[in-house]
Tab-separated table of N, CA and C in Angstrom:
chain	number	residue	atom	x	y	z
A	1	UNK	N	1.176	-1.483	0.382
A	1	UNK	CA	0.147	-0.055	0.012
A	1	UNK	C	0.517	1.392	0.162
A	2	UNK	N	1.477	1.584	-1.233
A	2	UNK	CA	2.267	2.742	-1.116
A	2	UNK	C	2.032	3.985	-1.078
A	3	UNK	N	0.230	3.945	-1.383
A	3	UNK	CA	-0.119	5.600	-1.506
A	3	UNK	C	-0.446	5.375	0.569
A	4	UNK	N	-0.526	4.510	1.223
A	4	UNK	CA	-1.050	4.968	2.327
A	4	UNK	C	0.173	4.723	3.537
A	5	UNK	N	-0.455	5.518	4.713
A	5	UNK	CA	0.718	5.507	5.568
A	5	UNK	C	-0.135	4.617	6.945
A	6	UNK	N	0.330	4.040	7.871
A	6	UNK	CA	-0.328	3.520	8.963
A	6	UNK	C	-0.263	4.459	10.018
A	7	UNK	N	-1.702	4.332	10.457
A	7	UNK	CA	-1.385	5.462	11.806
A	7	UNK	C	-2.000	4.776	13.260
A	8	UNK	N	-2.623	3.324	12.951
A	8	UNK	CA	-3.162	2.808	13.988
A	8	UNK	C	-3.522	1.074	14.064
A	9	UNK	N	-3.654	0.771	14.823
A	9	UNK	CA	-4.448	-0.798	14.984
A	9	UNK	C	-5.284	-1.413	15.328
A	10	UNK	N	-6.557	-1.680	14.729
A	10	UNK	CA	-7.994	-1.714	15.605
A	10	UNK	C	-7.505	-3.053	16.830
A	11	UNK	N	-7.980	-2.882	17.914
A	11	UNK	CA	-7.191	-3.505	19.191
A	11	UNK	C	-8.800	-4.386	19.692
A	12	UNK	N	-9.836	-3.777	19.397
A	12	UNK	CA	-10.969	-4.539	19.806
A	12	UNK	C	-11.919	-3.674	19.591
A	13	UNK	N	-13.256	-4.736	19.106
A	13	UNK	CA	-14.610	-3.619	19.102
A	13	UNK	C	-14.959	-2.829	20.257
A	14	UNK	N	-15.716	-1.727	20.562
A	14	UNK	CA	-16.092	-1.347	21.801
A	14	UNK	C	-17.670	-0.803	22.195
A	15	UNK	N	-18.481	-1.981	22.706
A	15	UNK	CA	-19.563	-1.616	22.609
A	15	UNK	C	-20.574	-2.622	21.482
A	16	UNK	N	-21.817	-1.815	21.720
A	16	UNK	CA	-22.507	-2.672	20.686
A	16	UNK	C	-22.984	-2.086	19.586
A	17	UNK	N	-22.409	-0.534	19.454
A	17	UNK	CA	-22.700	0.099	17.982
A	17	UNK	C	-22.121	0.458	16.786
A	18	UNK	N	-20.919	-0.573	17.449
A	18	UNK	CA	-20.125	-0.597	16.195
A	18	UNK	C	-18.707	0.503	16.191
A	19	UNK	N	-18.538	0.695	17.549
A	19	UNK	CA	-17.159	1.436	17.615
A	19	UNK	C	-15.976	1.045	17.730
A	20	UNK	N	-14.716	1.507	17.267
A	20	UNK	CA	-13.482	0.585	17.060
A	20	UNK	C	-13.019	1.002	18.066
A	21	UNK	N	-11.993	0.424	18.914
A	21	UNK	CA	-11.078	0.555	20.012
A	21	UNK	C	-9.497	0.395	19.001
A	22	UNK	N	-8.716	1.702	18.682
A	22	UNK	CA	-7.316	1.794	17.921
A	22	UNK	C	-6.231	2.182	18.855
A	23	UNK	N	-5.255	1.379	18.905
A	23	UNK	CA	-3.843	1.823	19.191
A	23	UNK	C	-3.175	2.484	18.290
A	24	UNK	N	-3.027	4.032	18.579
A	24	UNK	CA	-2.549	5.134	17.599
A	24	UNK	C	-1.114	4.505	17.402
A	25	UNK	N	-0.604	4.517	16.293
A	25	UNK	CA	0.711	4.646	16.060
A	25	UNK	C	1.469	5.926	15.153
A	26	UNK	N	1.202	7.054	16.139
A	26	UNK	CA	1.451	8.266	15.790
A	26	UNK	C	1.971	9.007	16.978
A	27	UNK	N	2.894	10.078	16.989
A	27	UNK	CA	3.304	10.570	18.235
A	27	UNK	C	2.176	11.587	18.514
A	28	UNK	N	1.435	12.003	17.945
A	28	UNK	CA	0.225	12.758	18.540
A	28	UNK	C	-0.957	12.123	17.822
A	29	UNK	N	-1.876	11.486	19.053
A	29	UNK	CA	-2.847	11.100	18.810
A	29	UNK	C	-4.411	12.142	18.165
A	30	UNK	N	-3.979	13.764	18.545
A	30	UNK	CA	-5.214	14.803	18.083
A	30	UNK	C	-4.913	14.587	16.825
A	31	UNK	N	-4.063	14.304	16.121
A	31	UNK	CA	-4.378	14.273	14.609
A	31	UNK	C	-5.222	13.274	14.133
A	32	UNK	N	-5.834	12.237	14.804
A	32	UNK	CA	-6.933	11.594	14.211
A	32	UNK	C	-8.686	12.601	14.044
A	33	UNK	N	-8.358	13.733	14.869
A	33	UNK	CA	-9.377	14.621	14.678
A	33	UNK	C	-9.641	15.389	13.303
A	34	UNK	N	-8.373	15.708	12.516
A	34	UNK	CA	-8.279	16.193	11.192
A	34	UNK	C	-8.850	15.061	10.225
A	35	UNK	N	-8.840	14.221	10.584
A	35	UNK	CA	-9.124	13.021	9.582
A	35	UNK	C	-11.299	13.037	9.169
A	36	UNK	N	-11.410	12.493	8.033
A	36	UNK	CA	-12.712	12.546	7.624
A	36	UNK	C	-12.275	11.165	7.268
A	37	UNK	N	-11.660	10.805	6.410
A	37	UNK	CA	-11.785	9.049	5.649
A	37	UNK	C	-10.343	8.336	6.361
A	38	UNK	N	-10.625	7.240	6.501
A	38	UNK	CA	-9.582	6.040	6.997
A	38	UNK	C	-9.800	4.781	5.846
A	39	UNK	N	-8.866	4.028	5.826
A	39	UNK	CA	-8.408	3.267	5.156
A	39	UNK	C	-8.392	1.809	5.750
A	40	UNK	N	-9.250	0.553	5.877
A	40	UNK	CA	-8.825	-0.583	6.521
A	40	UNK	C	-8.745	-1.554	5.522
A	41	UNK	N	-7.833	-2.347	5.420
A	41	UNK	CA	-7.471	-3.384	4.082
A	41	UNK	C	-7.984	-2.564	2.901
A	42	UNK	N	-7.478	-1.162	2.435
A	42	UNK	CA	-7.824	-0.734	1.315
A	42	UNK	C	-9.162	-0.212	1.490
A	43	UNK	N	-9.892	-0.326	2.169
A	43	UNK	CA	-11.298	0.051	1.810
A	43	UNK	C	-11.216	1.718	2.325
A	44	UNK	N	-12.281	2.609	2.008
A	44	UNK	CA	-12.239	3.892	2.619
A	44	UNK	C	-13.307	3.664	3.284
A	45	UNK	N	-13.331	4.295	4.956
A	45	UNK	CA	-14.427	4.692	5.610
A	45	UNK	C	-14.508	5.601	6.022
A	46	UNK	N	-15.508	6.427	6.150
A	46	UNK	CA	-15.776	7.593	6.814
A	46	UNK	C	-15.828	7.951	8.279
A	47	UNK	N	-15.354	8.372	8.855
A	47	UNK	CA	-15.303	8.971	10.184
A	47	UNK	C	-16.749	9.855	10.853
A	48	UNK	N	-17.659	8.642	11.385
A	48	UNK	CA	-18.456	9.788	11.940
A	48	UNK	C	-18.317	10.103	12.942
A	49	UNK	N	-17.743	9.444	14.074
A	49	UNK	CA	-17.422	9.943	15.323
A	49	UNK	C	-16.152	9.972	15.871
A	50	UNK	N	-15.380	10.340	16.707
A	50	UNK	CA	-13.963	10.003	17.392
A	50	UNK	C	-14.291	10.507	18.691
A	51	UNK	N	-13.095	9.676	19.490
A	51	UNK	CA	-12.883	10.104	20.710
A	51	UNK	C	-11.604	9.814	21.123
A	52	UNK	N	-11.049	10.549	22.060
A	52	UNK	CA	-9.481	9.979	22.301
A	52	UNK	C	-9.434	10.072	24.180
A	53	UNK	N	-8.742	8.840	24.741
A	53	UNK	CA	-8.067	9.339	25.908
A	53	UNK	C	-6.977	8.589	25.812
A	54	UNK	N	-6.469	7.568	26.303
A	54	UNK	CA	-5.086	6.778	25.676
A	54	UNK	C	-5.046	5.982	24.535
A	55	UNK	N	-6.566	5.780	23.886
A	55	UNK	CA	-6.596	4.916	22.610
A	55	UNK	C	-7.379	5.945	22.019
A	56	UNK	N	-7.809	5.383	20.753
A	56	UNK	CA	-8.471	6.095	19.946
A	56	UNK	C	-9.925	5.478	19.488
A	57	UNK	N	-10.845	5.691	19.856
A	57	UNK	CA	-12.142	4.945	19.709
A	57	UNK	C	-13.057	6.167	18.306
A	58	UNK	N	-13.394	5.312	17.616
A	58	UNK	CA	-13.581	5.687	16.186
A	58	UNK	C	-15.189	5.018	15.777
A	59	UNK	N	-16.263	5.753	15.450
A	59	UNK	CA	-17.153	5.467	14.847
A	59	UNK	C	-16.824	5.681	13.132
A	60	UNK	N	-17.106	4.117	12.700
A	60	UNK	CA	-17.430	4.324	11.102
A	60	UNK	C	-18.285	4.407	10.433
A	61	UNK	N	-18.783	4.949	8.886
A	61	UNK	CA	-19.730	4.518	8.457
A	61	UNK	C	-19.990	3.472	7.875
A	62	UNK	N	-20.916	2.378	7.804
A	62	UNK	CA	-20.676	1.101	7.284
A	62	UNK	C	-20.568	-0.007	8.885
A	63	UNK	N	-20.016	0.549	9.493
A	63	UNK	CA	-19.568	-0.320	11.211
A	63	UNK	C	-20.626	0.219	11.624
A	64	UNK	N	-21.966	-1.043	12.093
A	64	UNK	CA	-23.433	-0.322	12.787
A	64	UNK	C	-23.171	-1.393	13.690
A	65	UNK	N	-22.511	-2.600	13.760
A	65	UNK	CA	-22.521	-2.790	15.175
A	65	UNK	C	-21.441	-3.957	15.562
A	66	UNK	N	-21.690	-4.488	16.849
A	66	UNK	CA	-20.232	-5.003	17.676
A	66	UNK	C	-19.974	-5.958	16.590
A	67	UNK	N	-20.516	-6.801	16.028
A	67	UNK	CA	-20.010	-7.972	14.778
A	67	UNK	C	-19.125	-7.545	13.424
A	68	UNK	N	-19.621	-6.082	12.830
A	68	UNK	CA	-18.748	-5.822	12.307
A	68	UNK	C	-17.743	-4.849	12.621
A	69	UNK	N	-17.240	-4.009	14.456
A	69	UNK	CA	-16.471	-3.771	14.377
A	69	UNK	C	-15.757	-5.057	14.892
A	70	UNK	N	-16.089	-6.258	15.454
A	70	UNK	CA	-15.288	-7.355	15.849
A	70	UNK	C	-14.538	-8.096	14.409
A	71	UNK	N	-15.418	-7.899	13.063
A	71	UNK	CA	-14.359	-8.310	12.099
A	71	UNK	C	-13.082	-7.381	11.582
A	72	UNK	N	-12.959	-6.037	12.071
A	72	UNK	CA	-12.081	-5.377	11.343
A	72	UNK	C	-11.006	-5.634	12.798
A	73	UNK	N	-10.968	-6.415	13.766
A	73	UNK	CA	-9.965	-6.441	14.816
A	73	UNK	C	-8.865	-7.146	14.303
A	74	UNK	N	-7.708	-6.595	14.415
A	74	UNK	CA	-6.329	-6.954	14.348
A	74	UNK	C	-5.845	-6.302	12.800
A	75	UNK	N	-6.634	-5.530	12.429
A	75	UNK	CA	-5.935	-4.508	11.241
A	75	UNK	C	-5.785	-3.196	11.339
A	76	UNK	N	-5.211	-2.665	10.346
A	76	UNK	CA	-4.727	-1.369	10.429
A	76	UNK	C	-5.179	-0.140	9.770
A	77	UNK	N	-5.156	1.226	10.575
A	77	UNK	CA	-5.860	2.180	10.193
A	77	UNK	C	-4.855	2.657	9.319
A	78	UNK	N	-5.036	3.133	8.144
A	78	UNK	CA	-4.648	3.880	7.400
A	78	UNK	C	-4.981	5.107	6.944
A	79	UNK	N	-4.094	5.885	6.190
A	79	UNK	CA	-4.672	7.088	5.760
A	79	UNK	C	-3.521	7.056	4.615
A	80	UNK	N	-4.449	7.952	3.724
A	80	UNK	CA	-3.166	8.508	2.558
A	80	UNK	C	-2.198	9.107	2.793
A	81	UNK	N	-0.966	9.066	2.459
A	81	UNK	CA	0.183	9.457	2.660
A	81	UNK	C	0.062	10.708	2.485
A	82	UNK	N	-0.485	11.244	1.475
A	82	UNK	CA	-0.398	13.124	1.376
A	82	UNK	C	-0.992	13.725	2.710
A	83	UNK	N	-1.990	13.332	3.656
A	83	UNK	CA	-2.621	13.407	4.755
A	83	UNK	C	-1.738	12.961	5.970
A	84	UNK	N	-0.272	12.740	5.806
A	84	UNK	CA	0.424	12.346	7.014
A	84	UNK	C	1.108	13.426	7.840
A	85	UNK	N	1.249	13.530	8.897
A	85	UNK	CA	1.965	14.980	9.440
A	85	UNK	C	3.346	14.964	9.273
A	86	UNK	N	3.931	16.025	8.898
A	86	UNK	CA	5.205	16.271	8.920
A	86	UNK	C	5.892	15.659	9.197
A	87	UNK	N	7.384	15.059	8.856
A	87	UNK	CA	8.315	14.782	10.232
A	87	UNK	C	9.036	15.726	11.019
A	88	UNK	N	9.557	15.398	11.910
A	88	UNK	CA	10.476	16.670	12.744
A	88	UNK	C	11.593	17.171	12.196
A	89	UNK	N	12.251	15.917	11.786
A	89	UNK	CA	13.576	16.445	11.287
A	89	UNK	C	14.196	14.957	10.914
A	90	UNK	N	15.355	14.881	10.200
A	90	UNK	CA	16.167	14.026	9.637
A	90	UNK	C	16.128	12.554	10.459
A	91	UNK	N	15.888	12.667	11.645
A	91	UNK	CA	15.976	11.596	12.563
A	91	UNK	C	14.525	11.105	12.993
A	92	UNK	N	13.681	11.646	12.323
A	92	UNK	CA	12.320	11.220	12.869
A	92	UNK	C	11.661	10.532	11.539
A	93	UNK	N	10.946	9.207	11.767
A	93	UNK	CA	10.317	8.495	10.688
A	93	UNK	C	9.153	8.106	10.463
A	94	UNK	N	8.416	7.755	9.264
A	94	UNK	CA	7.011	6.824	9.864
A	94	UNK	C	7.301	5.422	9.988
A	95	UNK	N	7.076	4.691	11.524
A	95	UNK	CA	6.820	3.267	11.225
A	95	UNK	C	6.679	2.757	10.089
A	96	UNK	N	5.988	2.689	9.554
A	96	UNK	CA	5.355	2.096	8.164
A	96	UNK	C	6.868	2.032	7.404
A	97	UNK	N	7.562	3.005	7.605
A	97	UNK	CA	8.631	3.173	6.030
A	97	UNK	C	10.469	2.532	7.054
A	98	UNK	N	10.012	2.363	8.304
A	98	UNK	CA	11.294	1.325	8.973
A	98	UNK	C	10.617	0.059	8.749
A	99	UNK	N	9.708	-0.172	9.261
A	99	UNK	CA	9.463	-1.898	9.269
A	99	UNK	C	9.781	-2.382	8.068
A	100	UNK	N	10.195	-3.403	7.798
A	100	UNK	CA	11.039	-4.177	6.584
A	100	UNK	C	11.985	-3.275	6.244
A	101	UNK	N	12.598	-2.896	6.587
A	101	UNK	CA	14.011	-2.294	6.460
A	101	UNK	C	15.080	-3.404	6.686
A	102	UNK	N	16.225	-3.193	5.746
A	102	UNK	CA	17.067	-4.522	6.610
A	102	UNK	C	17.923	-3.054	7.409
A	103	UNK	N	18.563	-3.717	8.667
A	103	UNK	CA	18.860	-3.130	9.408
A	103	UNK	C	20.891	-3.432	8.895
A	104	UNK	N	21.519	-2.611	9.100
A	104	UNK	CA	22.688	-2.271	8.668
A	104	UNK	C	23.366	-1.758	10.126
A	105	UNK	N	24.772	-2.700	10.348
A	105	UNK	CA	25.566	-1.959	11.238
A	105	UNK	C	26.680	-1.475	10.560
A	106	UNK	N	27.095	-0.296	10.506
A	106	UNK	CA	28.554	0.333	9.771
A	106	UNK	C	28.278	-0.199	8.128
A	107	UNK	N	27.398	-0.499	7.605
A	107	UNK	CA	27.137	-1.352	6.799
A	107	UNK	C	26.999	-2.624	6.191
A	108	UNK	N	27.434	-3.456	7.006
A	108	UNK	CA	26.791	-4.544	7.242
A	108	UNK	C	25.568	-5.051	7.587
A	109	UNK	N	25.236	-6.015	6.885
A	109	UNK	CA	23.881	-6.151	6.974
A	109	UNK	C	23.048	-7.293	8.379
A	110	UNK	N	22.272	-6.981	9.126
A	110	UNK	CA	21.993	-7.927	10.496
A	110	UNK	C	20.991	-8.466	10.265
A	111	UNK	N	19.644	-8.128	9.899
A	111	UNK	CA	18.586	-8.589	9.723
A	111	UNK	C	17.329	-7.722	9.335
A	112	UNK	N	16.404	-7.761	9.248
A	112	UNK	CA	15.293	-7.134	8.855
A	112	UNK	C	14.514	-6.755	10.224
A	113	UNK	N	13.795	-5.231	10.065
A	113	UNK	CA	13.566	-4.858	11.001
A	113	UNK	C	11.736	-5.029	10.917
A	114	UNK	N	11.328	-6.259	12.029
A	114	UNK	CA	10.178	-6.692	12.113
A	114	UNK	C	9.032	-5.700	12.700
A	115	UNK	N	9.178	-5.003	13.348
A	115	UNK	CA	8.421	-4.213	14.111
A	115	UNK	C	8.936	-3.115	14.980
A	116	UNK	N	8.457	-1.894	15.408
A	116	UNK	CA	8.646	-0.832	15.821
A	116	UNK	C	7.457	-0.523	17.063
A	117	UNK	N	8.111	-0.862	18.233
A	117	UNK	CA	6.620	-0.767	19.233
A	117	UNK	C	7.306	0.881	20.124
A	118	UNK	N	5.783	1.369	20.228
A	118	UNK	CA	5.941	2.696	20.994
A	118	UNK	C	5.687	2.593	22.512
A	119	UNK	N	6.635	3.001	23.124
A	119	UNK	CA	6.804	2.612	24.727
A	119	UNK	C	6.641	3.877	25.873
A	120	UNK	N	7.088	4.997	24.685
A	120	UNK	CA	6.852	6.229	25.781
A	120	UNK	C	8.244	6.733	25.376
A	121	UNK	N	9.459	6.398	26.200
A	121	UNK	CA	10.744	7.128	26.166
A	121	UNK	C	11.250	6.929	24.994
A	122	UNK	N	11.314	5.850	24.355
A	122	UNK	CA	12.062	5.592	23.319
A	122	UNK	C	11.107	4.113	22.510
A	123	UNK	N	11.204	4.262	21.149
A	123	UNK	CA	10.631	3.244	20.392
A	123	UNK	C	11.298	1.909	20.334
A	124	UNK	N	10.789	0.937	20.494
A	124	UNK	CA	11.730	-0.198	20.618
A	124	UNK	C	11.884	-1.074	19.390
A	125	UNK	N	12.987	-1.343	18.444
A	125	UNK	CA	12.780	-1.789	17.157
A	125	UNK	C	12.952	-3.413	17.545
A	126	UNK	N	12.408	-4.267	16.809
A	126	UNK	CA	12.679	-5.609	16.484
A	126	UNK	C	12.982	-6.062	15.322
A	127	UNK	N	14.650	-6.594	15.378
A	127	UNK	CA	15.014	-7.030	14.205
A	127	UNK	C	14.900	-8.772	14.164
A	128	UNK	N	14.678	-9.198	12.790
A	128	UNK	CA	15.092	-10.584	12.836
A	128	UNK	C	15.972	-10.811	12.380
A	129	UNK	N	17.255	-11.394	13.209
A	129	UNK	CA	18.549	-11.324	12.321
A	129	UNK	C	18.665	-12.507	11.447
A	130	UNK	N	19.656	-12.224	10.688
A	130	UNK	CA	19.967	-13.389	9.279
A	130	UNK	C	20.399	-14.660	9.766
A	131	UNK	N	21.374	-14.686	11.330
A	131	UNK	CA	21.485	-15.727	11.988
A	131	UNK	C	20.233	-16.433	12.882
A	132	UNK	N	19.004	-15.853	12.530
A	132	UNK	CA	17.678	-16.285	13.237
A	132	UNK	C	17.529	-15.847	14.731
A	133	UNK	N	18.430	-15.337	15.121
A	133	UNK	CA	18.294	-14.602	16.440
A	133	UNK	C	17.207	-13.786	16.044
A	134	UNK	N	16.803	-12.844	17.521
A	134	UNK	CA	15.823	-12.109	17.644
A	134	UNK	C	16.301	-10.739	18.626
A	135	UNK	N	16.267	-9.452	17.814
A	135	UNK	CA	17.460	-8.788	18.551
A	135	UNK	C	16.230	-7.250	19.233
A	136	UNK	N	16.803	-6.557	19.991
A	136	UNK	CA	15.935	-5.694	20.053
A	136	UNK	C	16.838	-4.587	20.522
A	137	UNK	N	16.318	-3.178	19.955
A	137	UNK	CA	17.006	-2.169	20.793
A	137	UNK	C	15.816	-0.662	20.820
A	138	UNK	N	16.503	0.158	21.929
A	138	UNK	CA	15.443	1.459	21.596
A	138	UNK	C	16.246	2.309	20.369
A	139	UNK	N	15.586	3.125	19.477
A	139	UNK	CA	15.711	3.944	18.613
A	139	UNK	C	16.497	5.273	19.836
A	140	UNK	N	17.666	5.570	19.356
A	140	UNK	CA	18.261	6.924	19.887
A	140	UNK	C	18.878	7.463	18.813
A	141	UNK	N	18.852	8.715	18.891
A	141	UNK	CA	19.087	9.406	17.244
A	141	UNK	C	20.772	9.439	17.305
A	142	UNK	N	21.069	9.122	18.052
A	142	UNK	CA	23.138	8.996	18.145
A	142	UNK	C	23.364	7.894	17.805
A	143	UNK	N	22.208	6.490	17.383
A	143	UNK	CA	22.691	5.369	16.489
A	143	UNK	C	22.698	5.296	15.074
A	144	UNK	N	21.764	6.300	14.618
A	144	UNK	CA	21.546	6.379	13.088
A	144	UNK	C	22.958	6.812	12.053
A	145	UNK	N	23.513	6.012	11.105
A	145	UNK	CA	24.396	6.835	10.034
A	145	UNK	C	23.528	7.285	9.223
A	146	UNK	N	22.291	6.310	8.312
A	146	UNK	CA	21.541	6.810	7.454
A	146	UNK	C	20.764	5.864	7.498
A	147	UNK	N	19.665	6.333	6.759
A	147	UNK	CA	17.946	5.871	6.491
A	147	UNK	C	17.718	6.182	5.251
A	148	UNK	N	16.900	5.042	4.243
A	148	UNK	CA	16.667	5.531	2.808
A	148	UNK	C	15.898	4.502	3.048
A	149	UNK	N	14.598	5.260	2.725
A	149	UNK	CA	13.014	4.694	2.511
A	149	UNK	C	13.033	3.788	1.173
A	150	UNK	N	13.714	4.493	0.547
A	150	UNK	CA	13.801	3.978	-1.050
A	150	UNK	C	14.667	2.728	-1.415
A	151	UNK	N	15.547	2.468	-0.514
A	151	UNK	CA	16.226	1.071	-0.453
A	151	UNK	C	16.355	0.461	0.265
A	152	UNK	N	15.151	0.808	1.482
A	152	UNK	CA	14.780	-0.249	2.544
A	152	UNK	C	15.925	-0.562	3.516
A	153	UNK	N	16.757	0.682	3.758
A	153	UNK	CA	17.694	0.188	4.403
A	153	UNK	C	17.851	1.269	5.676
A	154	UNK	N	18.353	0.940	7.053
A	154	UNK	CA	18.599	1.562	8.429
A	154	UNK	C	19.785	1.507	8.815
A	155	UNK	N	20.974	2.374	8.739
A	155	UNK	CA	22.010	1.896	9.089
A	155	UNK	C	22.751	2.506	10.085
A	156	UNK	N	23.266	1.868	11.360
A	156	UNK	CA	23.536	2.505	12.469
A	156	UNK	C	24.860	2.070	12.749
A	157	UNK	N	25.169	2.699	13.721
A	157	UNK	CA	26.553	2.263	14.488
A	157	UNK	C	26.622	1.229	14.887
A	158	UNK	N	27.699	0.311	14.667
A	158	UNK	CA	28.236	-0.937	14.928
A	158	UNK	C	27.989	-0.737	16.676
A	159	UNK	N	29.028	-0.151	17.192
A	159	UNK	CA	29.353	-0.005	18.696
A	159	UNK	C	28.167	0.560	19.414
A	160	UNK	N	27.162	1.561	19.108
A	160	UNK	CA	26.301	1.820	19.789
A	160	UNK	C	25.539	1.073	19.534
A	161	UNK	N	25.225	0.326	18.766
A	161	UNK	CA	23.818	-0.873	18.763
A	161	UNK	C	24.313	-1.712	19.800
A	162	UNK	N	25.513	-2.314	19.798
A	162	UNK	CA	26.380	-3.568	20.581
A	162	UNK	C	25.905	-2.759	22.016
A	163	UNK	N	26.003	-1.710	22.183
A	163	UNK	CA	25.708	-0.953	23.926
A	163	UNK	C	24.372	-0.870	24.309
A	164	UNK	N	23.271	-0.730	23.462
A	164	UNK	CA	22.134	-0.583	23.927
A	164	UNK	C	21.026	-1.919	23.359
A	165	UNK	N	21.729	-2.817	22.691
A	165	UNK	CA	20.760	-3.724	22.204
A	165	UNK	C	20.817	-5.004	23.201
A	166	UNK	N	19.700	-5.945	23.075
A	166	UNK	CA	20.065	-7.072	23.853
A	166	UNK	C	19.165	-7.968	22.596
A	167	UNK	N	19.861	-9.523	22.803
A	167	UNK	CA	19.212	-10.668	21.715
A	167	UNK	C	18.049	-11.224	22.825
A	168	UNK	N	16.932	-11.638	22.134
A	168	UNK	CA	16.074	-12.681	22.754
A	168	UNK	C	16.611	-13.796	23.148
A	169	UNK	N	16.195	-14.773	24.288
A	169	UNK	CA	16.823	-15.832	24.509
A	169	UNK	C	15.815	-16.694	23.737
């Protein structure tokens, strides 16, 4: 979905009238208030109502009961890339652009970035290494050498990566 960017993940049906609970994948959940249309599995849905606390709750046209909302659980909420919030600087990225990139350490391939989880203090990258192990590390600006969304590469400083990363047992 090149023209889309993921801004949330549907985690459950909320109530009986078709509302969905969304885990936001954005630094600023209030951006949801600016949206009129979202895409779920490539299908456009008009937003009828929205409320936000720690999660985002959406009421969408055509999702009128709990069963319809439940059928969407586990799917991503996407928007047209042209409506994505601008990035703050060269050290800030869209998660959708980072996931699936090859992780390089000083230019040497380590593996593929499988996911980026947001925990507050720092985003945590999970990498499936080419040797089969799973590597996790917090994203810190001082790690980055270069990111190329077109080439799908994310190059970091090897010594810094070793200092902050852990391998899953």
